[in-house]
JSON list of C-alpha atoms in Angstrom, two decimals:
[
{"chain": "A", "resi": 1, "resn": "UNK", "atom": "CA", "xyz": [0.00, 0.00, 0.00]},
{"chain": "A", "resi": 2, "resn": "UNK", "atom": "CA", "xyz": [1.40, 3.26, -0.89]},
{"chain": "A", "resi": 3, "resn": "UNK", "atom": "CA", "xyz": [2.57, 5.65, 1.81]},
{"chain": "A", "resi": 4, "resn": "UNK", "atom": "CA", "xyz": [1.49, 8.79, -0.45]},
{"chain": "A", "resi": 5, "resn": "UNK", "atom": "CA", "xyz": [-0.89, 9.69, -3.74]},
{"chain": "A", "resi": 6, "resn": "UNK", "atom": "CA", "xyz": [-0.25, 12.94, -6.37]},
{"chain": "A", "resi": 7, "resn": "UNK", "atom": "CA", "xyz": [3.06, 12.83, -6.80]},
{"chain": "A", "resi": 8, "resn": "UNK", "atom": "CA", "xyz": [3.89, 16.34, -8.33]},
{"chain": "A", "resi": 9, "resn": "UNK", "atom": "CA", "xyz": [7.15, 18.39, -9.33]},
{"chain": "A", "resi": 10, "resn": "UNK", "atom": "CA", "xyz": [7.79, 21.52, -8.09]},
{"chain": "A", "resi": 11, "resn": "UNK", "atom": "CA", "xyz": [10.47, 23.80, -9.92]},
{"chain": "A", "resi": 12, "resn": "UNK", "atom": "CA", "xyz": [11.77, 27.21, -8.72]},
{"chain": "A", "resi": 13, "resn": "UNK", "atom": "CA", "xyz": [11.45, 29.98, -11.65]},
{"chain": "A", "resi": 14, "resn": "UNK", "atom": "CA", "xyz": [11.71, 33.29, -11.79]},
{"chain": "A", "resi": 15, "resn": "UNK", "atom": "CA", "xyz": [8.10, 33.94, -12.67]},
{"chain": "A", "resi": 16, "resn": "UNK", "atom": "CA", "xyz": [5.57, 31.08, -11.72]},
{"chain": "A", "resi": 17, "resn": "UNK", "atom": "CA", "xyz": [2.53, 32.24, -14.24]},
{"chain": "A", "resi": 18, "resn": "UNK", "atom": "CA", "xyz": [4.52, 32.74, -17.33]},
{"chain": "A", "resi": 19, "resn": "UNK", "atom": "CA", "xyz": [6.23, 29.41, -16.62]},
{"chain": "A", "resi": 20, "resn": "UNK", "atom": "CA", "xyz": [3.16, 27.24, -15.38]},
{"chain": "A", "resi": 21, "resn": "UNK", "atom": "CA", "xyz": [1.02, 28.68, -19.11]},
{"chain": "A", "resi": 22, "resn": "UNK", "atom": "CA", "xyz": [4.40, 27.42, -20.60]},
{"chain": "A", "resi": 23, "resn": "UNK", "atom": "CA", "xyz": [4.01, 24.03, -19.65]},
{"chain": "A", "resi": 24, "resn": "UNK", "atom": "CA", "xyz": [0.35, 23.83, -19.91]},
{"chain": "A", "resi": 25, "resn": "UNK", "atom": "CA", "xyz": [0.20, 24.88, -23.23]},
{"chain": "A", "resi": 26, "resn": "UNK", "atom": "CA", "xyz": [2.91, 22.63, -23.89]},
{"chain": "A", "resi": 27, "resn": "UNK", "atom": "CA", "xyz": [1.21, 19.67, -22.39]},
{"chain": "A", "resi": 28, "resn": "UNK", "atom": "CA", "xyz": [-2.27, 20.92, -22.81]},
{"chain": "A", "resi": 29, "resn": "UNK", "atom": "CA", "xyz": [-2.84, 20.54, -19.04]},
{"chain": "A", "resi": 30, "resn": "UNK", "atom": "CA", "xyz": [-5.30, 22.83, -17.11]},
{"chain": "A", "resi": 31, "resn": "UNK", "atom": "CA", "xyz": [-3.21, 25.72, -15.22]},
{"chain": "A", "resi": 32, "resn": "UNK", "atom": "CA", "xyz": [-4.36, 26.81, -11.87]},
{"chain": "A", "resi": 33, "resn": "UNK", "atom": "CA", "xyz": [-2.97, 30.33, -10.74]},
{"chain": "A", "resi": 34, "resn": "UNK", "atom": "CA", "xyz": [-2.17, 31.63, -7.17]},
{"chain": "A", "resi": 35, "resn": "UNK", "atom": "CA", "xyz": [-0.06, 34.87, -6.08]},
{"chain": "A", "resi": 36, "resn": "UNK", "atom": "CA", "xyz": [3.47, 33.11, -6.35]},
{"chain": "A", "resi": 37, "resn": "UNK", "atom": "CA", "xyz": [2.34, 29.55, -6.61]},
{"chain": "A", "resi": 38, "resn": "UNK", "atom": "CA", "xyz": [0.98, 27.83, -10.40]},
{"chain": "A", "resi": 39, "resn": "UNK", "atom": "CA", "xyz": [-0.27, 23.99, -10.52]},
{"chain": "A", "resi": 40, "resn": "UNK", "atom": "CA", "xyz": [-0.08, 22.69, -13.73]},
{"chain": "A", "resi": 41, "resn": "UNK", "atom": "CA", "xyz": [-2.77, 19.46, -13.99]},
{"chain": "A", "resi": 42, "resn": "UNK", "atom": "CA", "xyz": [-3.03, 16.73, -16.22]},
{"chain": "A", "resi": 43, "resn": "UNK", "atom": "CA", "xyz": [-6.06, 14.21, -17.52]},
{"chain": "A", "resi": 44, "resn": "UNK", "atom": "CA", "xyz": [-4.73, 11.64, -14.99]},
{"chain": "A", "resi": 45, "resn": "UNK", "atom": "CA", "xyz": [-4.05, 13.79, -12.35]},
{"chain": "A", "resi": 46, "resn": "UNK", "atom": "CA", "xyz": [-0.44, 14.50, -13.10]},
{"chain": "A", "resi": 47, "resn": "UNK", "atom": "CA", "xyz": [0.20, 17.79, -11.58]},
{"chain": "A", "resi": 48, "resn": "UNK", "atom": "CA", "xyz": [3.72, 20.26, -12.07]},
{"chain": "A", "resi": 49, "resn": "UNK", "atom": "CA", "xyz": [4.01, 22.90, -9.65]},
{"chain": "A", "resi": 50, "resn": "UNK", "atom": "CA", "xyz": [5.49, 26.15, -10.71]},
{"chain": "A", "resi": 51, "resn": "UNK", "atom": "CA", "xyz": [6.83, 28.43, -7.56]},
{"chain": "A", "resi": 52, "resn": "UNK", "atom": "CA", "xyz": [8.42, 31.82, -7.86]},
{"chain": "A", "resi": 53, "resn": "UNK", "atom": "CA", "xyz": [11.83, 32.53, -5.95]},
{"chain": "A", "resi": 54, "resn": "UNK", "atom": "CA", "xyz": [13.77, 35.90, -5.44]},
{"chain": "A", "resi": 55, "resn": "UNK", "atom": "CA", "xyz": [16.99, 35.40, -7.13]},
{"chain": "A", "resi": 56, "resn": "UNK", "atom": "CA", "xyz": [16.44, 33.08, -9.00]},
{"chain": "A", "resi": 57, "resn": "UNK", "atom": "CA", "xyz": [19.67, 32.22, -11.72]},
{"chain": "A", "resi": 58, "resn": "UNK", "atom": "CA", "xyz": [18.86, 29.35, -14.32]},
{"chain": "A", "resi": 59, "resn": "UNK", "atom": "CA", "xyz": [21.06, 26.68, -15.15]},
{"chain": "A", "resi": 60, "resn": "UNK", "atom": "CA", "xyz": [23.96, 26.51, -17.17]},
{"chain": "A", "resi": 61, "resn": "UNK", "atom": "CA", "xyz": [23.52, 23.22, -18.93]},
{"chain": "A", "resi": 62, "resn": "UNK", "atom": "CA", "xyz": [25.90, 21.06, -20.01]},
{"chain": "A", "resi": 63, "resn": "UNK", "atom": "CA", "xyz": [28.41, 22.74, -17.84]},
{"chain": "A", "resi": 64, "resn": "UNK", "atom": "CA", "xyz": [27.95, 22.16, -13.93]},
{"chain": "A", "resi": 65, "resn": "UNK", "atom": "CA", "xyz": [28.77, 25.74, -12.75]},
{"chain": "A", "resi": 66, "resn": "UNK", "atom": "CA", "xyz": [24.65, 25.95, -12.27]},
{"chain": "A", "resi": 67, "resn": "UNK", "atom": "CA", "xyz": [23.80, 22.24, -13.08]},
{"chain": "A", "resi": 68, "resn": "UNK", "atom": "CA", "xyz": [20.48, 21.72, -14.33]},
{"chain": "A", "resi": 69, "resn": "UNK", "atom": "CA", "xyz": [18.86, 19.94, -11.45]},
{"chain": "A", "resi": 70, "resn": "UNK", "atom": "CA", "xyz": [16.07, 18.48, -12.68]},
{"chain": "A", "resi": 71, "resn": "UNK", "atom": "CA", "xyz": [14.50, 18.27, -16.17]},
{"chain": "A", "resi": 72, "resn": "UNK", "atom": "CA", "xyz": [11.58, 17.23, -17.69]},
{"chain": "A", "resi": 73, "resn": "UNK", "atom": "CA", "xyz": [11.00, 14.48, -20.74]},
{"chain": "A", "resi": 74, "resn": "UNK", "atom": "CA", "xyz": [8.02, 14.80, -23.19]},
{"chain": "A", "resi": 75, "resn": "UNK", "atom": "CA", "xyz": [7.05, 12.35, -25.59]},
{"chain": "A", "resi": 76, "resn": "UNK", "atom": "CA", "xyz": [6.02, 13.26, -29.19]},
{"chain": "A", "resi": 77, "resn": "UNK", "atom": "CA", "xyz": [4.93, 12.09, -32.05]},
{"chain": "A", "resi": 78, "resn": "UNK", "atom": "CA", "xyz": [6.81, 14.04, -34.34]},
{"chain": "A", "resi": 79, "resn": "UNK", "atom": "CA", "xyz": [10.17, 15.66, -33.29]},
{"chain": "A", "resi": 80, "resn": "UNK", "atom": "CA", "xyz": [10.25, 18.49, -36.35]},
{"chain": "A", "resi": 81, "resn": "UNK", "atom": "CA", "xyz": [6.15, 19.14, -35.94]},
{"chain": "A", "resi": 82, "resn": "UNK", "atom": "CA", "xyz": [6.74, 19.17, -31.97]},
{"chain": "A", "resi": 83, "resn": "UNK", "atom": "CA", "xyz": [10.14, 21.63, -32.09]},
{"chain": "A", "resi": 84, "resn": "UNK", "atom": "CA", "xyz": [8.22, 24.09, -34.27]},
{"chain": "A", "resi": 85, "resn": "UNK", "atom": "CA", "xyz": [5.57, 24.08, -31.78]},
{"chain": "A", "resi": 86, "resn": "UNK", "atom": "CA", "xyz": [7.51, 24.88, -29.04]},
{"chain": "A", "resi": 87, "resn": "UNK", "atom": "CA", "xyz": [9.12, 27.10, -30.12]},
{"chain": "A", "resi": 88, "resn": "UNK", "atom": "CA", "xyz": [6.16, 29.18, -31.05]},
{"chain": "A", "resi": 89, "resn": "UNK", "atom": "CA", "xyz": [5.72, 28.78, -27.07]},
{"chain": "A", "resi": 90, "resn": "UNK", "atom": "CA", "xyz": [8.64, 30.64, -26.22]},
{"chain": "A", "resi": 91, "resn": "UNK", "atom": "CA", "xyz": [11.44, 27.95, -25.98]},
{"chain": "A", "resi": 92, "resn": "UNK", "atom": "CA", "xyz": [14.99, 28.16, -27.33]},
{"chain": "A", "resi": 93, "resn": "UNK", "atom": "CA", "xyz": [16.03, 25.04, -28.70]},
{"chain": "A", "resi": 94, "resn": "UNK", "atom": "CA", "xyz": [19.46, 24.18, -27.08]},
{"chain": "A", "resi": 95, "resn": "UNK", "atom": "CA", "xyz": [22.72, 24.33, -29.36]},
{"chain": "A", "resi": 96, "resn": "UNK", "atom": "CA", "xyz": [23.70, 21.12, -27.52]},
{"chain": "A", "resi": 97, "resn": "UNK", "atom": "CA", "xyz": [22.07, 18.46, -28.78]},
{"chain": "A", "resi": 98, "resn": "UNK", "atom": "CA", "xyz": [23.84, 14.95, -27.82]},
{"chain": "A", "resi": 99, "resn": "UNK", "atom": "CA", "xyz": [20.87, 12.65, -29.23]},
{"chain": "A", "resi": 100, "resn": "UNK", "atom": "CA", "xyz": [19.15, 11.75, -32.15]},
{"chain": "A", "resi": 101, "resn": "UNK", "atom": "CA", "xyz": [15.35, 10.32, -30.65]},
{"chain": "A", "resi": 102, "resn": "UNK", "atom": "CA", "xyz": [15.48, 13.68, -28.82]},
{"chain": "A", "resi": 103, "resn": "UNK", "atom": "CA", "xyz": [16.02, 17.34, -28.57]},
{"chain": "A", "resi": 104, "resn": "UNK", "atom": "CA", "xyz": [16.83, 19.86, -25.64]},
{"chain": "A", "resi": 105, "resn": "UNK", "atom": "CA", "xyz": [15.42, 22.76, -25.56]},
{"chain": "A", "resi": 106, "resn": "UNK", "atom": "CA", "xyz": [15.11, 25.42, -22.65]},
{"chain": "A", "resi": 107, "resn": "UNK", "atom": "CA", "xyz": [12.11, 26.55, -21.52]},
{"chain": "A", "resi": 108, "resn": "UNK", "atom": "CA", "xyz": [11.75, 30.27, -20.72]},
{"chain": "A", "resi": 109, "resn": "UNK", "atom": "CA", "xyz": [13.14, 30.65, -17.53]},
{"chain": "A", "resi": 110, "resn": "UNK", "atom": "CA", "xyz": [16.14, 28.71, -18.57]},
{"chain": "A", "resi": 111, "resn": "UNK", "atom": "CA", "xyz": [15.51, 25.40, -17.17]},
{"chain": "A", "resi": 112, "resn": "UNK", "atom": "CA", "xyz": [16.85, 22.26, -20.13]},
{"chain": "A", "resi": 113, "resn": "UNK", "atom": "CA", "xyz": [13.69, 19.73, -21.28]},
{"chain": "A", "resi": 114, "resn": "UNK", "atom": "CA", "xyz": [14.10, 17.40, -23.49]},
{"chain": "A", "resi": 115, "resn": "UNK", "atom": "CA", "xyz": [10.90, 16.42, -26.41]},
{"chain": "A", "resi": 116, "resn": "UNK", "atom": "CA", "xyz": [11.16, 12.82, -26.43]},
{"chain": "A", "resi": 117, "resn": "UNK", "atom": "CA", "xyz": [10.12, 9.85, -29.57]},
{"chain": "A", "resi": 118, "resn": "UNK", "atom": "CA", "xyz": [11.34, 7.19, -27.47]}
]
């Protein structure tokens, strides 16, 4: 019997809203807004939590002067149709790109994702 339900991820960002619509218009999850504090929520009942922080400096990814930390992977269907889409979003894809059934990109606070076929 598990201990715990709702797993969720919570990243640090400079600015929770802009970064929480991100992600749910990348995922096409429903976004729930509060003062500092965004929930991202899925079909299933995934759920991403976006929290502001004073401060904040992004990662530096590859190097490990600010490692990355934590990033996501999304499945697609289509790598080209899926890049094109987000970078209409706001993403930057990545100049380091080490793989060929995915692609990094950053998201707009500077945090490394990957859009995954496999």
């Amino acid at each position: 019997m598990a201990i715990a339900r709702y797993p969720s991820v919570v990243i640090d960002c400079p600015d929770a809203a802009a970064l929480g619509r991100f992600y749910g218009a990348l995922l096409d999850y429903t976004v729930s807004e509060a003062d500092d504090w965004v929930e991202i929520r899925g079909p299933e009942g995934q759920c991403i939590c976006f929290q502001q922080v004073e401060g904040y400096a992004a990662p530096d990814w590859p190097g490990q002067e600010r490692p990355q930390q934590m990033h996501l992977d999304v499945v697609v269907d289509d790598l080209d149709e899926a890049e094109a889409a987000t970078l209409a979003l706001g993403a930057t894809k990545h100049e380091h790109q080490p793989g060929e059934t995915f692609r990094v990109f950053l998201d707009p606070a500077g945090h490394p994702f990957c859009l995954c076929v496999s």
